[in-house]
Amino acid sequence: MKKLVSTAFASIALFCLSTAALAAPPIKIGALFAVTGPASFLGEPERNTAQMVVDEINKAGGVKGRKLELITYDTGGDATKAVQLANKLVKNDQVVAIIGPSTTGDSMAIIPVVEKAQVPLISCAAGSKITEPVKKWVFKTAQNDGLAVARIYEQLKKEKKTKVAILSVSDGFGASGREQLKAQASRYGIQILSDDTYGPKDTDMTAQLAKIRGSQAQALICWGTNPGPAVIARNAKQLGLTIPVYMSHGVSSKKFIELAGDAAEGIRLPSGKVLVADLLPKNDKQRGSLLAFIKDYQNHFKAEGDHFGGHAWDAVMLLKGAIEKGGDTPAGIRNALEATRNFPGIGGVFSYSAKDHAGLTKDAFTLVEVRKKDWVLVK
Amino acid sequence: MELLNQVTQFVISGLATGSIYALIGLSFAIIFNSTGIINFAQGEFVMLGGVLTIFSLNVLQLPLLAAIIVAVAVTTVIGLVFERLAIRPLKNATPLSLIIITIGASILIRGLVMLLWGKDTQALPAFSGTDPISVAGATLLPQHLWIFGVTVLVIIGCRLFFNHTISGKAMRACSFNPRAANLVGISVGRMVLFSFVISAAVGSLAGVIIAPLTMTAYDVGVMLGLKGFCAAIMGGMGSGLGTVLGGLILGTLESLGAGLISSGYKDAIAFFILLLILFIRPQGLFKKGETERV
């Protein structure tokens, strides 16, 4: 009798195992996005896009016949929570790779976790320090702020403007931009006459702008994310500030034009190509990816895909390519990611290498100007 | 000359921001005076004013004036419901637990607005254009005049109400001594309700008139509420004019500090002043020490 029971158990166990082997288990990918909280303007489109792309990959048969399973958690833009969730993804969910987080702060916080667990991370945040110096397991898709700064300075140099005023928001994004603006100035022969900041929730920046108006600055560079730059645009118009105003890529969405209204006219900013996809020349490498992403996002969410969602698109697609080439182990994925060359994505054309885990050049940015409530390319 | 122009600009910008703080500070003081509660959901009333106006304007397609009236009315009703559901049922609660309830309410309101209207910042069109007006070398917007105008009207209105109407006097009586007020036949509960209604109306009105300048989102109430609270503390949580002066001084110092010293210290200046006053003159800048206490 006893023998019979144990044989029965054994056969049941065997049966279970064999069915499991027939349908290969999905490849688990972790995702951390700041879907709520102050950085939700990044996290929400990123989460939407990541889920959309994964669903589509699965619908088309998955990666090498295996489905992808996306496990998404919301960090709320809180670094402590990001670390807890990263640990959960690694230990409980046993994911093979993580995409996100949305902000530089969250990304920096979880780097020790993924380095220790040896799981590849593709961050969707912009801070240069995420991949400088290069960390073995950390990659990123969002364009470095340094590239945006270079794009602006290049234009100023072309117009022979050498004196600028900078006004940055006092959070991680602003601090990182400010650092880059100061570090690269001398390379382009640019002198920073005044260096001011404003709080992320400030509602009036006329004091800072009046000071800038009184200086000899030939251009104003403002580094922040909505709504601050829109307030600055309005205040600048109120004060009759005549020098050209440059914003950062942090406001490169239609929302900025909507918030700043008429005051947005003439403002320039570096942006990923997704904003001006339809204006790009036919032979642009990214054109195909861009138009596909925009159309897809429009169909799913009835909203225009922005370049924040694009960071997640790039992360999932890069991961897909890496799994195809390197297999489904964390180490295999990492090596295949590092070997990725000339991948035309939304943020730019990615070429990772052992020395570069950011993968982009300043060509990832185009300079756009607001004209009649829309974007035009600055020649 | 350039410096003079700049300072004029700093002062004018500061006064404009200060009037907003003053209005919010006033609505803090109104509730504090009749209940002894500091209503930390006050900033949320301000936010509701702006968000509801934009909703009525864009979704219900109402004209601007009607949208404003709807927004203020709805916020007032929310203030009334809040008092009925969260403050009234707790008969013998200490002010501290009531204050914690208001913090809870503020989180609840913020969360609901986020779910209903999303997290995006939205802008309200300016009431009368955006062409800057030049005053003594400085510029301000027509919207600033609206803010000054409404602030003055609200102050006058409050003064008339509290000094010359039966209800206003009754509310002041409750603030001095609720038990004595009850003994002479004043319904303290109703006065508390009144104070929430008035304060919600004033707060939402502040939210409406600043929305074209500062834009609005579900989370703007936090900082505005804190700054308004600073203004009220400077004014000693009481005397109408004291709070207004407190707001104006706060706004001007912030703006001068940002312009002349460093913009990084703008909020630090506000909170430094708050701490300083709490240490040195907890009764407020313009109030004589309470002498009637035996």
XYZ file of C-alpha atoms in Angstrom:
673
model
C 0.000 0.000 0.000
C 2.710 2.383 1.040
C 4.576 1.613 -2.123
C 1.514 2.276 -4.212
C 1.030 5.704 -2.668
C 4.612 6.723 -3.225
C 4.513 5.550 -6.840
C 1.336 7.534 -7.345
C 2.998 10.636 -5.904
C 6.075 10.098 -7.982
C 4.068 9.762 -11.163
C 2.017 12.856 -10.364
C 5.193 14.803 -9.710
C 6.686 13.534 -12.947
C 3.560 14.497 -14.825
C 3.651 18.002 -13.437
C 7.295 18.381 -14.351
C 6.756 17.221 -17.883
C 3.874 19.627 -18.550
C 5.976 22.430 -17.144
C 8.737 21.495 -19.524
C 6.335 21.456 -22.476
C 5.270 25.097 -21.994
C 8.589 26.832 -21.357
C 8.270 29.227 -18.404
C 8.236 32.898 -19.301
C 11.402 34.983 -19.014
C 10.900 37.291 -16.058
C 11.884 40.916 -16.461
C 11.600 43.390 -13.614
C 10.539 47.015 -14.074
C 10.722 49.869 -11.573
C 9.005 53.116 -12.540
C 7.952 56.194 -10.587
C 4.316 55.849 -11.669
C 3.102 58.063 -8.818
C 4.759 60.952 -7.040
C 6.569 63.982 -8.429
C 8.275 62.070 -11.248
C 5.069 60.436 -12.459
C 5.309 62.375 -15.720
C 8.273 60.062 -16.440
C 7.078 56.866 -14.812
C 3.587 56.698 -16.219
C 4.453 56.817 -19.945
C 7.385 54.514 -19.235
C 5.226 51.894 -17.552
C 2.582 52.167 -20.290
C 5.168 51.808 -23.011
C 7.032 48.919 -21.391
C 3.819 46.935 -20.943
C 2.691 47.759 -24.480
C 5.974 46.590 -26.016
C 6.123 43.400 -23.937
C 2.521 42.529 -24.868
C 3.361 43.015 -28.505
C 6.483 40.883 -28.321
C 4.428 38.120 -26.697
C 1.680 38.417 -29.278
C 4.276 37.950 -31.983
C 5.461 34.712 -30.372
C 7.834 35.972 -27.697
C 11.598 35.829 -27.733
C 12.935 32.576 -29.217
C 9.573 30.967 -28.530
C 9.404 32.032 -24.897
C 7.069 34.677 -23.551
C 8.296 37.642 -21.569
C 6.747 38.391 -18.199
C 7.038 41.995 -17.043
C 6.870 42.480 -13.278
C 6.315 46.181 -12.643
C 6.551 47.995 -9.335
C 5.940 51.656 -8.544
C 8.779 53.394 -6.689
C 6.841 56.625 -6.217
C 10.144 58.385 -6.936
C 11.320 57.349 -3.470
C 14.875 55.970 -3.375
C 14.299 53.903 -0.222
C 11.291 52.215 -1.761
C 13.234 51.677 -4.988
C 15.903 49.749 -3.084
C 13.312 47.549 -1.332
C 11.558 46.819 -4.610
C 14.814 46.098 -6.413
C 15.663 43.563 -3.705
C 12.211 42.042 -4.097
C 12.653 41.735 -7.868
C 16.024 40.071 -7.453
C 15.276 37.788 -4.524
C 11.579 36.914 -4.693
C 10.748 37.313 -8.361
C 14.172 36.169 -9.578
C 14.135 38.360 -12.647
C 16.905 38.093 -15.247
C 17.114 41.852 -15.838
C 15.602 45.086 -14.560
C 14.480 48.126 -16.555
C 14.009 51.541 -14.959
C 13.970 53.302 -12.508
C 12.710 56.588 -13.899
C 14.787 59.022 -11.863
C 18.508 59.472 -11.336
C 18.076 59.327 -7.557
C 16.260 55.985 -7.657
C 18.764 54.585 -10.151
C 21.796 55.550 -8.088
C 20.178 53.999 -5.027
C 19.612 50.582 -6.581
C 22.964 50.293 -8.379
C 24.614 48.566 -5.367
C 21.717 46.068 -5.280
C 22.023 45.003 -8.919
C 25.824 45.036 -8.842
C 25.814 42.697 -5.870
C 23.113 40.428 -7.285
C 24.755 40.526 -10.728
C 21.553 41.351 -12.594
C 21.721 43.714 -15.580
C 19.941 47.060 -15.123
C 18.846 49.332 -17.960
C 18.051 52.645 -16.293
C 15.615 55.081 -17.899
C 16.996 58.112 -16.038
C 19.149 60.846 -17.523
C 21.886 61.543 -14.945
C 25.377 61.065 -16.399
C 26.704 59.640 -13.156
C 24.607 56.471 -13.554
C 27.059 55.105 -16.090
C 30.080 57.305 -15.331
C 32.238 55.619 -14.183
C 31.086 52.467 -15.977
C 29.496 49.875 -13.694
C 29.630 46.308 -14.914
C 25.883 45.595 -14.711
C 24.388 49.053 -15.320
C 23.276 50.480 -18.673
C 20.991 53.376 -19.522
C 18.761 54.533 -22.354
C 17.914 58.142 -21.480
C 20.242 60.644 -23.088
C 22.887 62.033 -20.709
C 22.231 65.624 -19.666
C 25.791 66.327 -20.766
C 24.781 65.694 -24.391
C 21.915 68.170 -24.123
C 24.247 70.779 -22.655
C 26.721 70.178 -25.482
C 23.951 70.658 -28.050
C 22.956 74.031 -26.555
C 26.531 75.281 -26.193
C 27.301 74.267 -29.777
C 24.438 76.442 -31.002
C 25.498 79.378 -28.810
C 29.020 79.109 -30.126
C 27.702 79.130 -33.666
C 25.807 82.341 -32.900
C 28.895 83.807 -31.177
C 27.144 84.235 -27.851
C 29.598 83.782 -25.025
C 27.899 85.112 -21.902
C 25.060 83.117 -20.379
C 22.953 83.071 -17.255
C 21.765 79.757 -15.871
C 18.693 79.098 -13.759
C 18.224 75.541 -12.548
C 15.726 73.760 -10.348
C 16.992 72.687 -6.941
C 16.409 68.947 -7.351
C 18.451 66.077 -8.751
C 17.652 66.893 -12.375
C 18.553 70.558 -11.998
C 21.687 69.879 -9.983
C 22.980 67.427 -12.553
C 22.266 69.839 -15.422
C 23.900 72.698 -13.549
C 27.005 70.615 -12.964
C 27.244 69.814 -16.678
C 26.600 73.422 -17.706
C 29.452 74.585 -15.508
C 31.805 71.759 -16.452
C 31.453 72.154 -20.209
C 31.364 75.971 -20.404
C 35.085 76.502 -20.834
C 35.299 73.940 -23.641
C 32.956 76.100 -25.728
C 34.461 79.417 -24.564
C 31.345 80.284 -22.617
C 31.271 82.406 -19.512
C 28.549 81.895 -16.895
C 27.619 85.317 -15.558
C 24.984 84.280 -13.062
C 24.031 80.956 -11.603
C 20.638 80.885 -9.885
C 18.270 78.199 -8.716
C 14.578 77.910 -7.909
C 12.557 75.416 -5.880
C 10.579 72.717 -7.698
C 7.313 74.080 -6.253
C 8.113 77.780 -6.650
C 5.420 79.862 -8.234
C 7.238 83.088 -9.027
C 10.719 83.487 -10.469
C 10.656 87.196 -11.297
C 13.294 87.930 -8.645
C 15.867 85.677 -10.301
C 14.907 86.875 -13.782
C 15.096 90.560 -12.819
C 18.631 89.921 -11.653
C 19.457 88.184 -14.932
C 17.869 91.016 -16.914
C 20.238 93.400 -15.169
C 23.291 91.355 -16.148
C 25.170 91.282 -19.440
C 24.031 87.754 -20.270
C 23.342 87.056 -23.954
C 21.244 83.958 -23.343
C 19.392 82.290 -20.499
C 19.629 78.548 -20.001
C 17.006 77.111 -17.710
C 17.222 73.547 -16.424
C 14.073 72.031 -14.961
C 10.956 69.950 -15.505
C 7.343 71.140 -15.577
C 5.845 73.322 -14.230
C 8.827 75.534 -13.234
C 10.091 76.303 -16.755
C 6.583 77.319 -17.829
C 6.444 79.785 -14.925
C 9.874 81.071 -15.961
C 8.727 81.518 -19.557
C 5.743 83.553 -18.358
C 7.793 85.595 -15.909
C 10.390 86.287 -18.617
C 7.669 87.626 -20.872
C 6.290 89.724 -18.022
C 9.695 91.278 -17.401
C 10.283 91.848 -21.113
C 13.415 89.719 -21.139
C 14.786 90.000 -24.679
C 17.665 87.500 -24.671
C 17.010 84.036 -26.145
C 15.810 81.456 -23.628
C 16.980 77.842 -23.788
C 15.228 75.130 -21.791
C 16.373 71.601 -21.064
C 15.085 68.383 -22.638
C 13.148 67.938 -19.374
C 10.242 69.938 -20.842
C 10.277 68.545 -24.359
C 6.617 67.688 -24.604
C 3.534 69.533 -25.807
C 2.582 69.993 -22.157
C 5.191 72.727 -21.845
C 3.720 74.709 -24.735
C 0.261 74.260 -23.271
C 1.342 75.506 -19.830
C 3.478 78.407 -20.968
C 0.958 79.538 -23.610
C 2.067 82.529 -25.685
C 5.142 82.903 -23.515
C 6.578 79.718 -25.054
C 7.070 81.366 -28.474
C 10.704 81.452 -29.515
C 11.976 79.259 -26.695
C 14.535 76.675 -27.795
C 15.372 73.331 -26.319
C 17.325 70.186 -27.107
C 15.019 67.253 -27.569
C 15.039 63.623 -28.517
C 13.921 63.188 -32.126
C 10.532 61.782 -31.153
C 9.043 65.291 -30.931
C 9.864 66.092 -34.523
C 9.745 62.601 -36.057
C 7.660 63.762 -39.002
C 10.104 66.575 -39.787
C 13.145 64.290 -39.972
C 14.799 63.554 -43.315
C 13.771 60.254 -44.933
C 17.214 58.704 -44.498
C 17.336 59.213 -40.715
C 18.210 55.890 -39.081
C 15.739 56.322 -36.251
C 12.804 57.314 -38.422
C 11.346 53.808 -38.665
C 11.469 53.139 -34.917
C 10.128 56.583 -34.095
C 7.107 56.470 -36.360
C 6.268 52.921 -35.225
C 6.448 53.919 -31.560
C 4.362 57.059 -31.997
C 1.638 55.248 -33.918
C 1.584 52.371 -31.468
C 1.351 54.619 -28.415
C -1.395 56.662 -30.056
C -3.429 53.505 -30.704
C -3.087 52.250 -27.140
C -3.316 55.345 -25.001
C -4.932 58.011 -27.180
C -2.006 60.266 -26.384
C 1.151 61.231 -28.196
C 4.130 59.076 -27.300
C 6.788 61.272 -25.743
C 10.460 60.670 -25.335
C 10.017 59.500 -21.736
C 7.994 56.533 -22.929
C 10.691 56.164 -25.558
C 13.274 55.405 -22.842
C 11.244 52.359 -21.817
C 10.725 51.344 -25.474
C 14.480 51.414 -25.965
C 15.109 49.465 -22.744
C 12.689 46.652 -23.631
C 13.849 46.430 -27.244
C 17.532 46.416 -26.253
C 16.749 43.685 -23.755
C 14.878 41.678 -26.358
C 17.869 41.887 -28.691
C 20.226 40.882 -25.893
C 18.126 37.848 -24.914
C 18.022 36.738 -28.544
C 21.803 36.892 -28.785
C 22.978 36.092 -25.286
C 20.336 33.754 -23.880
C 18.204 34.158 -20.786
C 20.849 34.289 -18.058
C 21.752 37.610 -16.428
C 25.395 37.217 -17.453
C 24.503 36.330 -21.035
C 22.176 39.330 -21.295
C 24.803 41.669 -19.882
C 27.446 40.538 -22.348
C 25.066 40.769 -25.286
C 23.969 44.276 -24.178
C 27.547 45.449 -24.028
C 28.070 44.107 -27.546
C 25.043 45.985 -28.961
C 26.035 48.302 -31.828
C 24.055 50.713 -33.992
C 20.637 49.931 -32.575
C 18.239 52.605 -33.860
C 15.938 53.385 -30.929
C 13.756 56.271 -29.827
C 16.375 58.156 -27.805
C 19.045 57.786 -30.449
C 21.271 55.225 -32.141
C 22.734 53.070 -29.357
C 26.246 51.614 -29.452
C 27.318 50.243 -26.097
C 30.881 49.177 -25.389
C 32.983 48.115 -22.415
C 33.863 51.793 -21.884
C 30.444 53.283 -22.603
C 27.201 52.066 -21.043
C 25.206 55.134 -22.095
C 25.621 54.392 -25.764
C 24.645 57.714 -27.337
C 26.352 60.713 -28.934
C 25.146 64.297 -28.995
C 23.439 63.548 -32.324
C 20.732 61.988 -30.153
C 19.503 65.530 -29.559
C 18.080 67.938 -32.059
C 17.536 71.573 -31.215
C 13.914 72.649 -31.583
C 12.174 75.993 -31.259
C 8.574 76.780 -30.380
C 6.802 78.498 -33.256
C 3.052 79.006 -33.377
C 2.494 76.477 -30.573
C 4.448 73.765 -32.338
C 8.023 72.602 -32.721
C 10.312 73.484 -35.605
C 13.889 72.341 -36.149
C 16.567 74.945 -35.509
C 18.983 74.994 -38.406
C 19.614 103.016 -11.106
C 19.597 99.464 -12.384
C 19.793 98.191 -8.815
C 16.921 100.462 -7.817
C 14.812 99.123 -10.675
C 15.652 95.603 -9.629
C 14.741 96.233 -6.013
C 11.414 97.758 -7.097
C 10.780 94.621 -9.134
C 11.691 92.392 -6.186
C 9.348 94.299 -3.886
C 6.450 94.262 -6.344
C 6.864 90.546 -7.071
C 7.181 89.947 -3.350
C 4.016 91.861 -2.557
C 2.097 89.885 -5.174
C 3.257 86.554 -3.785
C 2.754 87.939 -0.286
C -0.920 88.742 -0.933
C -1.463 85.087 -1.816
C 0.201 84.014 1.422
C -1.905 86.583 3.252
C -5.168 85.231 1.836
C -4.246 81.663 2.743
C -3.003 82.834 6.141
C -6.344 84.541 6.746
C -8.237 81.346 6.063
C -5.981 79.562 8.575
C -6.691 82.231 11.163
C -10.462 82.082 10.676
C -10.633 78.415 11.653
C -8.040 78.747 14.410
C -9.951 81.594 15.982
C -13.189 79.758 16.396
C -11.898 76.266 17.094
C -8.251 76.387 18.155
C -7.503 73.967 15.312
C -4.826 74.553 12.718
C -6.423 73.171 9.602
C -3.628 71.621 7.588
C -6.075 70.796 4.799
C -6.186 74.542 4.063
C -3.697 74.219 1.218
C -5.964 71.595 -0.326
C -8.866 74.074 -0.374
C -6.567 76.402 -2.309
C -5.694 73.628 -4.720
C -9.371 72.638 -5.126
C -10.239 76.224 -6.086
C -7.812 76.144 -8.999
C -8.392 72.565 -10.119
C -12.186 72.829 -10.004
C -12.174 76.090 -11.975
C -10.116 74.473 -14.717
C -12.423 71.453 -14.665
C -15.571 73.609 -14.961
C -13.947 75.653 -17.691
C -12.576 72.842 -19.839
C -14.903 69.930 -19.214
C -18.227 71.553 -18.283
C -17.537 74.358 -20.796
C -18.766 77.060 -18.425
C -17.760 80.704 -18.908
C -14.925 81.870 -16.636
C -17.054 83.678 -14.057
C -19.501 80.785 -13.726
C -16.591 78.356 -13.481
C -15.100 80.356 -10.625
C -18.417 80.498 -8.795
C -18.905 76.741 -9.225
C -15.374 76.042 -7.996
C -15.703 78.230 -4.902
C -19.166 76.840 -4.162
C -18.077 73.216 -4.502
C -15.000 73.790 -2.322
C -17.185 75.483 0.282
C -19.470 72.455 0.304
C -16.404 70.223 0.686
C -15.299 72.352 3.658
C -18.798 71.939 5.153
C -18.851 68.182 4.606
C -15.345 67.902 6.019
C -16.404 69.638 9.232
C -19.573 67.535 9.510
C -17.901 64.179 8.904
C -14.464 64.587 10.433
C -14.545 67.347 13.063
C -18.109 67.411 14.467
C -18.433 63.728 15.418
C -15.423 63.972 17.747
C -17.057 65.765 20.625
C -14.287 65.889 23.191
C -11.215 65.526 21.035
C -8.163 67.591 21.882
C -7.038 70.170 19.301
C -3.982 68.005 18.641
C -5.996 65.011 17.463
C -8.194 67.320 15.373
C -5.062 68.770 13.757
C -3.901 65.270 12.893
C -7.316 64.607 11.365
C -6.894 67.654 9.139
C -3.536 66.304 7.984
C -5.255 63.027 7.131
C -7.975 64.909 5.272
C -5.396 66.814 3.268
C -3.766 63.572 2.130
C -7.179 62.133 1.254
C -8.242 65.173 -0.780
C -4.903 65.276 -2.611
C -5.175 61.566 -3.424
C -8.741 61.853 -4.694
C -7.918 64.836 -6.901
C -4.935 62.936 -8.283
C -7.122 59.955 -9.147
C -9.938 62.049 -10.622
C -7.964 64.629 -12.586
C -4.543 63.105 -12.991
C -1.141 64.368 -12.027
C -0.537 66.881 -14.768
C -0.044 70.542 -14.064
C -2.706 72.655 -15.704
C -2.934 76.325 -16.500
C -5.918 78.643 -16.233
C -6.107 81.518 -18.742
C -5.408 84.954 -17.235
C -8.564 86.928 -16.380
C -7.610 90.003 -18.355
C -4.736 89.302 -20.686
C -1.028 88.866 -20.153
C 0.324 92.228 -21.325
C 2.710 93.424 -18.647
C 2.027 96.751 -16.927
C 4.991 98.961 -16.146
C 5.150 100.587 -12.695
C 8.146 102.677 -11.627
C 10.593 100.676 -13.725
C 9.184 97.346 -12.652
C 6.579 95.241 -14.392
C 3.586 93.346 -13.182
C 0.753 91.475 -14.836
C -2.949 92.332 -14.850
C -3.420 89.155 -12.831
C -1.371 90.688 -10.009
C -3.887 93.529 -9.844
C -6.651 90.942 -9.536
C -4.782 89.342 -6.661
C -4.252 92.674 -4.873
C -7.882 93.637 -5.492
C -9.385 90.393 -4.252
C -7.099 90.376 -1.201
C -8.187 93.882 -0.228
C -11.874 93.003 -0.718
C -11.552 89.835 1.349
C -9.815 91.721 4.167
C -12.495 94.406 4.211
C -15.193 91.735 4.044
C -13.683 89.812 6.967
C -13.333 92.940 9.037
C -16.955 93.945 8.450
C -18.171 90.422 9.127
C -16.262 89.878 12.362
C -16.854 93.337 13.830
C -20.295 94.309 12.607
C -22.501 91.238 12.196
C -24.096 89.076 14.853
C -22.618 85.864 13.407
C -19.148 87.402 13.215
C -19.321 88.626 16.776
C -20.618 85.246 17.898
C -17.675 83.542 16.224
C -15.259 85.857 17.998
C -17.023 85.129 21.266
C -16.489 81.406 20.688
C -12.816 82.006 20.118
C -12.424 83.813 23.445
C -14.366 81.370 25.541
C -16.496 78.634 23.985
C -18.192 77.701 27.244
C -19.229 81.268 28.060
C -20.405 81.727 24.498
C -22.512 78.617 24.838
C -23.997 79.919 28.099
C -25.205 83.120 26.458
C -26.982 81.074 23.798
C -24.460 80.891 20.966
C -24.385 77.538 19.178
C -20.668 76.830 19.236
C -21.025 73.889 16.854
C -22.672 76.070 14.257
C -19.965 78.696 14.569
C -17.299 76.045 14.022
C -19.158 74.942 10.914
C -19.338 78.575 9.769
C -15.625 79.002 10.216
C -14.894 75.989 8.009
C -17.286 77.271 5.360
C -15.782 80.760 5.284
C -12.255 79.475 5.361
C -12.881 77.016 2.528
C -14.430 79.813 0.470
C -11.533 82.216 1.081
C -8.952 79.510 0.453
C -10.519 78.381 -2.810
C -10.858 81.977 -3.968
C -7.131 82.392 -3.377
C -6.565 79.231 -5.403
C -8.642 80.564 -8.287
C -6.970 83.940 -8.607
C -3.447 82.571 -8.455
C -4.023 79.662 -10.853
C -3.392 81.760 -14.000
C -0.010 82.835 -12.613
C 1.311 79.805 -10.829
C -0.653 77.035 -12.545
C -2.138 74.273 -10.522
C -1.885 70.543 -9.876
C -3.038 68.130 -7.220
C 0.002 68.827 -5.040
C 0.341 72.634 -5.100
C -1.503 72.930 -1.794
C 1.347 71.647 0.353
C 3.827 74.484 -0.130
C 1.187 77.205 -0.405
C -0.430 75.921 2.778
C 2.877 76.022 4.646
C 3.665 79.544 3.478
C 0.162 80.686 4.408
C 0.683 79.091 7.793
C 3.918 81.099 8.191
C 1.997 84.270 7.405
C -0.669 83.402 9.973
C 1.970 82.682 12.614
C 3.666 86.011 11.889
C 0.327 87.703 12.389
C -0.212 85.836 15.644
C -2.952 83.583 14.244
C -5.445 86.296 14.839
C -5.829 89.962 14.097
C -6.862 90.117 10.449
C -4.468 92.861 9.497
C -1.560 91.221 11.300
C -1.843 88.107 9.173
C -2.044 90.188 6.023
C 1.070 92.144 6.980
C 2.731 88.858 7.888
C 2.019 87.516 4.386
C 3.246 90.655 2.659
C 6.450 90.781 4.723
C 7.094 87.105 4.076
C 6.593 87.475 0.314
C 8.791 90.566 0.095
C 11.602 89.079 2.174
C 11.533 85.919 0.083
C 11.744 87.865 -3.134
C 14.463 90.236 -1.872
C 16.373 87.272 -0.492
C 16.151 85.396 -3.783
C 17.183 88.453 -5.774
C 19.867 89.989 -3.597
C 21.339 87.096 -1.623
C 20.753 83.763 -3.321
C 17.722 82.096 -4.806
C 18.729 78.803 -3.187
C 17.759 80.181 0.209
C 14.274 81.350 -0.720
C 12.318 78.756 1.236
C 14.942 78.673 3.955
C 14.283 82.377 4.539
C 10.559 81.754 5.051
C 11.067 78.917 7.482
C 13.884 80.722 9.306
C 11.516 83.614 9.915
C 8.863 81.182 11.113
C 11.230 79.598 13.638
C 12.557 82.956 14.775
C 9.060 84.232 15.457
C 8.023 81.069 17.246
C 11.072 81.461 19.511
C 11.007 85.186 20.134
C 7.455 86.360 19.663
C 5.137 83.370 19.721
C 2.179 85.738 20.052
C 2.903 87.164 16.584
C 4.611 90.298 15.356
C 1.779 92.733 15.826
C -0.128 91.392 18.787
C 0.359 92.493 22.344
C 0.970 89.688 24.780
C -2.223 88.229 26.179
C -2.916 89.980 29.413
C -6.360 88.716 30.285
C -5.014 85.358 31.403
C -5.086 85.158 35.178
